[in-house]
Short mmCIF file of C-alpha atoms in Angstrom, two decimals:
data_model
loop_
_atom_site.label_atom_id
_atom_site.label_comp_id
_atom_site.label_asym_id
_atom_site.label_seq_id
_atom_site.Cartn_x
_atom_site.Cartn_y
_atom_site.Cartn_z
CA UNK A 17 0.00 0.00 0.00
CA UNK A 18 1.18 3.49 -0.77
CA UNK A 19 1.42 6.28 1.72
CA UNK A 20 -1.06 8.82 0.35
CA UNK A 21 -0.18 11.56 2.80
CA UNK A 22 0.10 14.75 0.78
CA UNK A 23 3.70 15.86 0.33
CA UNK A 24 3.85 19.20 2.07
CA UNK A 25 7.46 19.86 1.17
CA UNK A 26 6.87 21.48 -2.23
CA UNK A 27 7.08 25.18 -2.83
CA UNK A 28 6.65 26.86 -6.17
CA UNK A 29 9.71 29.01 -6.74
CA UNK A 30 8.41 30.34 -10.05
CA UNK A 31 5.48 29.38 -12.23
CA UNK A 32 7.81 26.98 -14.07
CA UNK A 33 9.94 25.57 -11.27
CA UNK A 34 9.41 23.70 -7.99
CA UNK A 35 11.73 23.89 -5.02
CA UNK A 36 11.74 20.90 -2.68
CA UNK A 37 12.34 21.58 1.02
CA UNK A 38 12.16 19.55 4.21
CA UNK A 39 8.69 18.52 5.40
CA UNK A 40 9.77 19.54 8.88
CA UNK A 41 9.76 23.20 7.90
CA UNK A 42 6.79 25.54 7.85
CA UNK A 43 6.57 26.47 4.17
CA UNK A 44 4.08 28.22 1.96
CA UNK A 45 2.45 26.28 -0.88
CA UNK A 46 0.92 28.10 -3.82
CA UNK A 47 -2.29 26.83 -5.39
CA UNK A 48 -4.45 27.56 -8.38
CA UNK A 49 -8.05 26.48 -7.94
CA UNK A 50 -10.85 26.51 -10.51
CA UNK A 51 -14.24 27.17 -8.91
CA UNK A 52 -17.45 26.65 -10.88
CA UNK A 53 -21.11 27.50 -10.13
CA UNK A 54 -22.64 25.23 -7.49
CA UNK A 55 -26.20 26.59 -7.63
CA UNK A 56 -28.22 29.44 -9.10
CA UNK A 57 -30.98 31.75 -7.96
CA UNK A 58 -32.95 32.95 -10.96
CA UNK A 59 -35.28 35.91 -10.81
CA UNK A 60 -35.91 35.52 -14.52
CA UNK A 61 -36.84 32.20 -16.08
CA UNK A 62 -34.24 30.05 -17.83
CA UNK A 63 -34.40 27.18 -20.24
CA UNK A 64 -31.33 25.04 -19.75
CA UNK A 65 -29.78 21.66 -19.08
CA UNK A 66 -27.87 21.11 -15.86
CA UNK A 67 -25.96 23.97 -14.30
CA UNK A 68 -22.82 21.85 -14.62
CA UNK A 69 -22.55 22.80 -18.30
CA UNK A 70 -21.06 26.09 -17.07
CA UNK A 71 -18.06 24.16 -15.71
CA UNK A 72 -16.83 23.13 -19.17
CA UNK A 73 -15.36 25.43 -21.81
CA UNK A 74 -16.44 23.35 -24.79
CA UNK A 75 -17.59 25.73 -27.55
CA UNK A 76 -16.04 28.50 -29.57
CA UNK A 77 -16.85 30.76 -32.47
CA UNK A 78 -20.32 30.16 -33.90
CA UNK A 79 -20.77 26.76 -32.18
CA UNK A 80 -24.38 26.40 -31.10
CA UNK A 81 -24.87 23.08 -29.30
CA UNK A 82 -27.99 23.69 -27.19
CA UNK A 83 -26.79 21.27 -24.51
CA UNK A 84 -23.62 23.19 -23.70
CA UNK A 85 -24.99 26.52 -22.53
CA UNK A 86 -27.81 28.08 -20.53
CA UNK A 87 -30.23 30.20 -22.50
CA UNK A 88 -31.74 33.09 -20.55
CA UNK A 89 -35.23 34.27 -21.28
CA UNK A 90 -36.26 37.83 -20.68
CA UNK A 91 -38.21 38.78 -17.58
CA UNK A 92 -39.50 42.33 -17.21
CA UNK A 93 -37.21 43.47 -20.02
CA UNK A 94 -34.05 42.20 -18.35
CA UNK A 95 -32.05 39.14 -17.40
CA UNK A 96 -31.04 38.60 -13.82
CA UNK A 97 -29.54 35.51 -12.23
CA UNK A 98 -27.34 34.95 -9.19
CA UNK A 99 -24.81 32.10 -9.17
CA UNK A 100 -23.24 30.76 -5.98
CA UNK A 101 -19.66 29.49 -6.03
CA UNK A 102 -18.46 27.24 -3.22
CA UNK A 103 -14.93 28.21 -2.12
CA UNK A 104 -14.85 26.11 1.05
CA UNK A 105 -11.66 24.33 0.07
CA UNK A 106 -9.73 27.61 0.24
CA UNK A 107 -10.86 28.55 3.74
CA UNK A 108 -8.41 30.89 5.43
CA UNK A 109 -5.93 31.20 2.59
CA UNK A 110 -3.83 34.12 1.52
CA UNK A 111 -5.40 34.96 -1.85
CA UNK A 112 -2.66 36.16 -4.17
CA UNK A 113 -4.72 36.59 -7.32
CA UNK A 114 -8.25 35.98 -8.53
CA UNK A 115 -9.58 36.01 -12.08
CA UNK A 116 -13.06 35.59 -13.49
CA UNK A 117 -13.44 33.77 -16.81
CA UNK A 118 -16.58 33.54 -18.92
CA UNK A 119 -17.54 32.16 -22.30
CA UNK A 120 -20.77 33.60 -23.66
CA UNK A 121 -22.68 34.06 -26.89
CA UNK A 122 -24.96 36.99 -27.55
CA UNK A 123 -25.23 40.48 -28.97
CA UNK A 124 -22.51 43.09 -28.79
CA UNK A 125 -22.42 45.59 -25.93
CA UNK A 126 -24.02 48.44 -27.90
CA UNK A 127 -27.05 46.20 -28.52
CA UNK A 128 -27.26 44.72 -25.05
CA UNK A 129 -24.91 45.47 -22.18
CA UNK A 130 -24.25 42.44 -19.96
CA UNK A 131 -22.66 42.86 -16.55
CA UNK A 132 -20.99 40.47 -14.13
CA UNK A 133 -21.05 41.61 -10.52
CA UNK A 134 -19.78 40.19 -7.22
CA UNK A 135 -21.38 40.63 -3.81
CA UNK A 136 -18.84 41.95 -1.31
CA UNK A 137 -18.66 41.84 2.48
CA UNK A 138 -20.22 45.32 2.65
CA UNK A 139 -23.31 43.85 0.97
CA UNK A 140 -22.81 45.74 -2.28
CA UNK A 141 -22.73 44.44 -5.85
CA UNK A 142 -19.50 45.48 -7.58
CA UNK A 143 -19.02 45.11 -11.35
CA UNK A 144 -16.05 42.97 -12.37
CA UNK A 145 -16.61 42.43 -16.12
CA UNK A 146 -18.90 43.08 -19.07
CA UNK A 147 -19.28 42.04 -22.70
CA UNK A 148 -17.18 44.85 -24.17
CA UNK A 149 -14.95 42.49 -26.22
CA UNK A 150 -17.63 40.05 -27.32
CA UNK A 151 -18.35 39.92 -31.04
CA UNK A 152 -21.97 39.71 -32.16
CA UNK A 153 -23.35 36.15 -32.08
CA UNK A 154 -19.92 34.55 -31.58
CA UNK A 155 -19.12 32.45 -28.54
CA UNK A 156 -16.01 33.90 -26.96
CA UNK A 157 -13.67 33.36 -24.03
CA UNK A 158 -12.55 37.00 -24.09
CA UNK A 159 -14.24 37.80 -20.78
CA UNK A 160 -11.23 37.53 -18.49
CA UNK A 161 -11.16 39.89 -15.54
CA UNK A 162 -8.65 40.19 -12.72
CA UNK A 163 -10.34 40.87 -9.39
CA UNK A 164 -8.74 43.27 -6.95
CA UNK A 165 -8.93 42.58 -3.21
CA UNK A 166 -10.58 39.22 -3.91
CA UNK A 167 -10.89 38.35 -0.23
CA UNK A 168 -13.71 40.87 0.19
CA UNK A 169 -15.97 38.65 -1.94
CA UNK A 170 -15.46 35.43 0.07
CA UNK A 171 -18.33 35.24 2.53
CA UNK A 172 -18.43 33.72 6.01
CA UNK A 173 -19.73 30.46 4.55
CA UNK A 174 -16.71 30.41 2.20
CA UNK A 175 -18.76 31.08 -0.90
CA UNK A 176 -19.12 33.98 -3.28
CA UNK A 177 -22.07 35.21 -5.32
CA UNK A 178 -21.97 36.30 -8.95
CA UNK A 179 -24.81 38.35 -10.44
CA UNK A 180 -25.33 38.21 -14.19
CA UNK A 181 -27.67 40.91 -15.48
CA UNK A 182 -28.78 43.08 -18.36
CA UNK A 183 -31.24 45.93 -18.71
CA UNK A 184 -32.71 44.86 -22.02
CA UNK A 185 -34.45 41.78 -23.34
CA UNK A 186 -32.69 40.57 -26.48
CA UNK A 187 -33.49 36.86 -26.43
CA UNK A 188 -30.07 35.60 -27.53
CA UNK A 189 -28.23 35.54 -24.23
CA UNK A 190 -26.34 32.27 -23.91
CA UNK A 191 -23.65 31.83 -21.22
CA UNK A 192 -21.55 28.70 -21.70
CA UNK A 193 -18.75 28.83 -19.12
CA UNK A 194 -18.27 30.57 -15.77
CA UNK A 195 -15.22 30.03 -13.56
CA UNK A 196 -13.10 31.73 -10.95
CA UNK A 197 -9.39 30.96 -10.90
CA UNK A 198 -7.98 31.71 -7.47
CA UNK A 199 -4.26 31.62 -6.72
CA UNK A 200 -3.67 31.26 -3.00
CA UNK A 201 -1.02 30.22 -0.52
CA UNK A 202 -1.30 28.22 2.66
CA UNK A 203 1.13 27.23 5.35
CA UNK A 204 1.66 23.51 5.79
CA UNK A 205 0.92 23.99 9.49
CA UNK A 206 -2.73 24.79 8.66
CA UNK A 207 -3.28 22.89 5.43
CA UNK A 208 -5.73 19.97 5.37
CA UNK A 209 -3.85 16.74 4.65
CA UNK A 210 -6.62 14.26 5.41
CA UNK A 211 -6.93 12.78 1.95
CA UNK A 212 -7.46 13.25 -1.74
CA UNK A 213 -10.81 15.02 -1.84
CA UNK A 214 -10.08 18.69 -1.17
CA UNK A 215 -10.69 19.73 -4.77
CA UNK A 216 -7.63 22.02 -4.78
CA UNK A 217 -5.21 21.75 -7.66
CA UNK A 218 -1.54 22.59 -7.59
CA UNK A 219 -0.31 25.01 -10.24
CA UNK A 220 0.77 23.40 -13.50
CA UNK A 221 4.32 22.30 -14.09
CA UNK A 222 6.00 22.33 -17.48
CA UNK A 223 8.07 19.69 -19.21
CA UNK A 224 10.94 20.44 -21.57
CA UNK A 225 10.06 19.82 -25.17
CA UNK A 226 6.34 19.58 -24.51
CA UNK A 227 3.42 21.00 -26.44
CA UNK A 228 1.80 23.90 -24.56
CA UNK A 229 3.94 23.12 -21.51
CA UNK A 230 3.29 19.37 -21.28
CA UNK A 231 4.57 16.11 -22.72
CA UNK A 232 3.17 15.16 -26.12
CA UNK A 233 3.41 11.41 -26.89
CA UNK A 234 4.01 10.79 -30.60
CA UNK A 235 3.67 7.63 -32.71
CA UNK A 236 6.61 5.23 -32.62
CA UNK A 237 7.27 5.19 -28.86
CA UNK A 238 8.04 1.83 -27.26
CA UNK A 239 5.80 1.29 -24.25
CA UNK A 240 4.77 -1.06 -21.48
CA UNK A 241 1.55 -1.30 -19.50
CA UNK A 242 1.61 -3.19 -16.20
CA UNK A 243 -0.87 -3.05 -13.32
CA UNK A 244 -0.29 -6.36 -11.50
CA UNK A 245 2.70 -8.27 -10.19
CA UNK A 246 6.16 -6.92 -9.44
CA UNK A 247 6.85 -4.04 -11.82
CA UNK A 248 9.61 -4.84 -14.30
CA UNK A 249 11.63 -1.63 -14.48
CA UNK A 250 14.36 -3.08 -16.69
CA UNK A 251 12.57 -2.88 -20.03
CA UNK A 252 14.09 -0.89 -22.89
CA UNK A 253 10.97 1.15 -23.54
CA UNK A 254 10.20 4.87 -23.71
CA UNK A 255 6.93 4.87 -21.76
CA UNK A 256 5.42 3.05 -18.77
CA UNK A 257 1.66 3.00 -18.14
CA UNK A 258 1.26 2.09 -14.44
CA UNK A 259 -1.35 2.33 -11.70
CA UNK A 260 -1.53 5.76 -10.03
CA UNK A 261 -2.35 4.45 -6.56
CA UNK A 262 -0.23 1.31 -6.50
CA UNK A 263 3.04 2.86 -7.69
CA UNK A 264 5.29 4.82 -5.36
CA UNK A 265 6.93 8.16 -6.05
CA UNK A 266 10.30 6.44 -5.66
CA UNK A 267 9.57 3.97 -8.46
CA UNK A 268 8.35 6.75 -10.76
CA UNK A 269 11.51 8.75 -10.03
CA UNK A 270 13.65 5.71 -10.73
CA UNK A 271 12.03 5.16 -14.11
CA UNK A 272 12.29 8.83 -15.04
CA UNK A 273 15.97 8.83 -14.11
CA UNK A 274 16.33 6.24 -16.88
CA UNK A 275 14.65 8.58 -19.39
CA UNK A 276 11.18 7.01 -19.24
CA UNK A 277 7.91 8.92 -19.43
CA UNK A 278 5.22 7.83 -16.98
CA UNK A 279 1.49 7.50 -17.64
CA UNK A 280 -0.52 7.04 -14.44
CA UNK A 281 -3.76 5.07 -14.64
CA UNK A 282 -6.96 5.65 -12.67
CA UNK A 283 -10.65 5.08 -13.33
CA UNK A 284 -12.57 8.29 -14.05
CA UNK A 285 -15.90 6.64 -14.88
CA UNK A 286 -16.23 4.01 -12.18
CA UNK A 287 -16.11 3.66 -8.40
CA UNK A 288 -13.63 1.11 -7.04
CA UNK A 289 -14.27 0.03 -3.46
CA UNK A 290 -10.60 -0.68 -2.71
CA UNK A 291 -9.23 2.76 -3.55
CA UNK A 292 -8.12 5.01 -0.64
CA UNK A 293 -10.56 7.78 -1.60
CA UNK A 294 -13.58 5.46 -2.00
CA UNK A 295 -15.39 7.18 0.88
CA UNK A 296 -15.48 10.42 -1.16
CA UNK A 297 -18.13 8.97 -3.51
CA UNK A 298 -21.69 9.44 -2.21
CA UNK A 299 -24.26 6.74 -2.91
CA UNK A 300 -26.09 9.09 -5.28
CA UNK A 301 -23.35 8.79 -7.93
CA UNK A 302 -23.03 4.98 -7.81
CA UNK A 303 -24.73 2.92 -10.50
CA UNK A 304 -24.66 -0.64 -11.79
CA UNK A 305 -21.75 -2.99 -11.21
CA UNK A 306 -19.27 -3.38 -14.01
CA UNK A 307 -19.45 -6.84 -15.55
CA UNK A 308 -16.84 -9.24 -14.14
CA UNK A 309 -15.23 -6.61 -11.90
CA UNK A 310 -16.04 -7.09 -8.21
CA UNK A 311 -16.30 -3.93 -6.13
CA UNK A 312 -16.58 -1.63 -9.16
CA UNK A 313 -19.63 0.44 -10.14
CA UNK A 314 -20.39 2.94 -12.88
CA UNK A 315 -20.58 6.62 -11.94
CA UNK A 316 -23.25 9.19 -12.74
CA UNK A 317 -20.97 11.46 -14.74
CA UNK A 318 -23.70 14.11 -14.98
CA UNK A 319 -22.88 15.10 -11.39
CA UNK A 320 -19.78 17.10 -12.25
CA UNK A 321 -19.90 19.14 -9.05
CA UNK A 322 -19.25 15.93 -7.08
CA UNK A 323 -17.01 13.96 -9.40
CA UNK A 324 -14.70 16.56 -10.94
CA UNK A 325 -13.19 17.63 -7.56
CA UNK A 326 -12.49 13.96 -6.78
CA UNK A 327 -10.83 13.46 -10.16
CA UNK A 328 -8.90 16.72 -9.79
CA UNK A 329 -7.52 15.43 -6.49
CA UNK A 330 -6.47 12.18 -8.14
CA UNK A 331 -4.70 14.07 -10.91
CA UNK A 332 -3.04 16.31 -8.34
CA UNK A 333 -1.69 13.13 -6.76
CA UNK A 334 -0.37 12.15 -10.20
CA UNK A 335 1.33 15.55 -10.58
CA UNK A 336 2.80 15.31 -7.08
CA UNK A 337 4.21 11.86 -7.83
CA UNK A 338 5.85 13.16 -11.00
CA UNK A 339 3.65 11.44 -13.60
CA UNK A 340 3.92 12.94 -17.08
CA UNK A 341 0.40 11.93 -18.10
CA UNK A 342 -2.78 10.32 -16.84
CA UNK A 343 -4.87 7.52 -18.33
CA UNK A 344 -8.48 7.95 -17.13
CA UNK A 345 -10.43 4.73 -17.72
CA UNK A 346 -14.13 3.94 -18.23
CA UNK A 347 -14.94 7.22 -19.96
CA UNK A 348 -17.53 5.64 -22.25
CA UNK A 349 -20.31 4.99 -19.73
CA UNK A 350 -22.96 6.48 -22.00
CA UNK A 351 -22.60 3.42 -24.29
CA UNK A 352 -22.84 0.92 -21.40
CA UNK A 353 -25.52 -0.20 -18.97
CA UNK A 354 -24.60 2.13 -16.11
CA UNK A 355 -27.96 2.45 -14.37
CA UNK A 356 -28.17 6.09 -15.45
CA UNK A 357 -29.70 7.63 -18.60
CA UNK A 358 -26.40 9.05 -19.82
CA UNK A 359 -26.37 10.78 -23.19
CA UNK A 360 -23.68 11.25 -25.79
CA UNK A 361 -23.39 14.89 -24.75
CA UNK A 362 -23.20 13.99 -21.02
CA UNK A 363 -20.11 11.95 -21.84
CA UNK A 364 -18.58 14.71 -23.97
CA UNK A 365 -19.01 17.28 -21.21
CA UNK A 366 -17.49 14.97 -18.59
CA UNK A 367 -14.56 13.87 -20.74
CA UNK A 368 -13.70 17.43 -21.72
CA UNK A 369 -13.81 18.46 -18.06
CA UNK A 370 -11.37 15.62 -17.25
CA UNK A 371 -9.03 16.70 -20.06
CA UNK A 372 -9.13 20.34 -18.97
CA UNK A 373 -8.40 19.39 -15.35
CA UNK A 374 -5.36 17.35 -16.44
CA UNK A 375 -4.05 20.16 -18.61
CA UNK A 376 -4.48 22.66 -15.78
CA UNK A 377 -1.97 20.52 -13.87
CA UNK A 378 0.49 20.35 -16.77
CA UNK A 379 -0.35 16.69 -17.40
CA UNK A 380 -0.94 15.04 -20.77
CA UNK A 381 -4.11 12.97 -20.86
CA UNK A 382 -5.27 9.94 -22.83
CA UNK A 383 -8.63 9.14 -24.32
CA UNK A 384 -9.22 5.56 -23.22
CA UNK A 385 -11.34 3.62 -25.71
CA UNK A 386 -14.56 5.71 -26.28
CA UNK A 387 -13.95 5.30 -30.01
CA UNK A 388 -17.30 6.65 -31.17
CA UNK A 389 -16.51 10.10 -29.72
CA UNK A 390 -12.97 10.46 -31.07
CA UNK A 391 -14.09 12.84 -33.80
CA UNK A 392 -15.37 15.24 -31.12
CA UNK A 393 -12.61 14.71 -28.55
CA UNK A 394 -9.33 14.32 -30.44
CA UNK A 395 -8.49 18.01 -30.04
CA UNK A 396 -8.90 17.84 -26.26
CA UNK A 397 -6.75 14.74 -25.63
CA UNK A 398 -3.02 14.27 -26.17
CA UNK A 399 -2.97 10.58 -27.12
CA UNK A 400 -5.17 7.48 -27.17
CA UNK A 401 -5.05 4.21 -25.24
CA UNK A 402 -7.16 1.50 -26.82
CA UNK A 403 -8.14 -2.05 -25.99
CA UNK A 404 -9.20 -4.60 -28.62
CA UNK A 405 -9.95 -2.32 -31.57
CA UNK A 406 -8.74 -5.03 -33.98
CA UNK A 407 -10.92 -7.64 -32.28
CA UNK A 408 -13.94 -5.34 -32.63
CA UNK A 409 -12.99 -4.01 -36.09
CA UNK A 410 -13.05 -0.36 -35.01
CA UNK A 411 -9.42 0.75 -35.39
CA UNK A 412 -10.15 3.20 -38.19
CA UNK A 413 -11.84 5.46 -35.66
CA UNK A 414 -8.39 6.07 -34.10
CA UNK A 415 -6.81 7.51 -37.25
CA UNK A 416 -7.55 11.15 -36.26
CA UNK A 417 -4.99 10.81 -33.45
CA UNK A 418 -2.30 9.68 -35.88
CA UNK A 419 -3.26 12.46 -38.30
CA UNK A 420 -2.65 14.90 -35.45
CA UNK A 421 0.76 13.31 -34.70
CA UNK A 422 -0.58 11.92 -31.40
CA UNK A 423 0.34 8.42 -30.26
CA UNK A 424 -2.11 5.52 -30.26
CA UNK A 425 -1.08 2.97 -27.63
CA UNK A 426 -3.06 -0.25 -28.10
CA UNK A 427 -3.57 -3.68 -26.56
CA UNK A 428 -5.02 -6.92 -27.85
CA UNK A 429 -5.72 -9.77 -25.45
CA UNK A 430 -7.39 -12.52 -27.47
CA UNK A 431 -5.92 -12.26 -30.97
CA UNK A 432 -2.58 -13.71 -32.02
CA UNK A 433 0.05 -11.07 -32.69
CA UNK A 434 0.41 -12.36 -36.25
CA UNK A 435 -3.24 -11.48 -36.90
CA UNK A 436 -3.03 -7.77 -36.05
CA UNK A 437 0.57 -6.55 -35.70
CA UNK A 438 1.32 -5.94 -39.35
CA UNK A 439 -1.84 -3.88 -39.73
CA UNK A 440 -1.16 -1.97 -36.50
CA UNK A 441 2.34 -1.12 -37.72
CA UNK A 442 1.03 -0.01 -41.10
CA UNK A 443 -1.41 2.34 -39.34
CA UNK A 444 1.46 3.74 -37.21
CA UNK A 445 -0.17 2.42 -34.03
CA UNK A 446 1.93 1.17 -31.10
CA UNK A 447 0.29 -2.11 -30.13
CA UNK A 448 1.09 -4.87 -27.66
CA UNK A 449 -0.31 -8.31 -27.05
CA UNK A 450 -0.96 -8.61 -23.31
CA UNK A 451 -2.62 -10.93 -20.82
CA UNK A 452 -5.91 -9.64 -19.42
CA UNK A 453 -4.27 -9.48 -15.99
CA UNK A 454 -1.88 -6.81 -17.36
CA UNK A 455 1.15 -8.29 -15.63
CA UNK A 456 4.72 -7.83 -16.86
CA UNK A 457 4.44 -10.12 -19.90
CA UNK A 458 4.27 -8.34 -23.24
CA UNK A 459 4.66 -9.06 -26.94
CA UNK A 460 5.25 -5.79 -28.85
CA UNK A 461 4.30 -5.37 -32.49
CA UNK A 462 7.36 -3.20 -33.15
#
């Protein structure tokens, strides 16, 4: 078993560099946390899907997917809605910087002025942003406002309130993304170290030679995947895919000292009763059991406000351990019997939120299986990990990754290597034949 006590001996020296110091010292740790709307109070009526759509920045330009934004309807010739943001995980911090980000589609400011206001401790609404830079009828992420004296907006219940309003009634007001990014520092003498569920994310690290500050796996890399048995660290491969929870920081450091890149596996779409953070999953998100896997249940991925903080904490653990990438599994629940009425779009929203959370930590992220959504997700994920695409005759769906110079790491369990390896090599895939137990044994195609 691993020791999952959070390493309190890291201090960010600059935004690109970490300085390690003794855990016996009282040090400051700098955090960047993304906070999304937890509930809304509408004085005007709205027609919308779940509020959680505002936690995912998934449209741009003239995109107009009705399931990815909230459409406001006029009430008394205006729009008015109040959104609550839960900031409980940054109780008693030193807030260094706070920014508000929004993605919205609607008319330009001269047609309809839209204002974003925060409620301060003096019980006044103060304007923090408007739609000055928004182009007519284009969805934009240009609303990006730094907030001065951010602590004045954190209430006694560790929440803040955002008011979104207009004074006219043009019926084309479509917010798609609201988030606060709060940089804060805490002393390790006061920081909560009880587990993996705080929902706070450490600031992203960068990796030399990476794309946008992170590692980019490319086709042609030699790799190994092993989740059971004693890990064989002697292989002459470029990449190891290993279990996030069951692999120690020391082993990861050893492999990286040999020039290996590390992909850390966890399940993002299922509950596993044996994991150390299993108690963080309320019964309301647990669905049907996965076939043939004892102690594992599908998750209701529509409940982003519950699941994304848990997954952020897991990916923070991966970043702390030094993983270069994460491999979130079971991200195709919508096409399985989960016990929940999950839609195609529910899965897209969840998967994009997972990818964004990984990237915010400087981690590359794989799309595991979920082949029918590759066309919509390839731009959000850095590489693919696939199981049995040759057995199921669905490998052509993976070609967009290769076209984007992103690696496709694949596994076949039941076919003979002579029946698929030549085709995998011709498609520039990096495939292995493995046992279903995913122990050390491997037969590489190239």
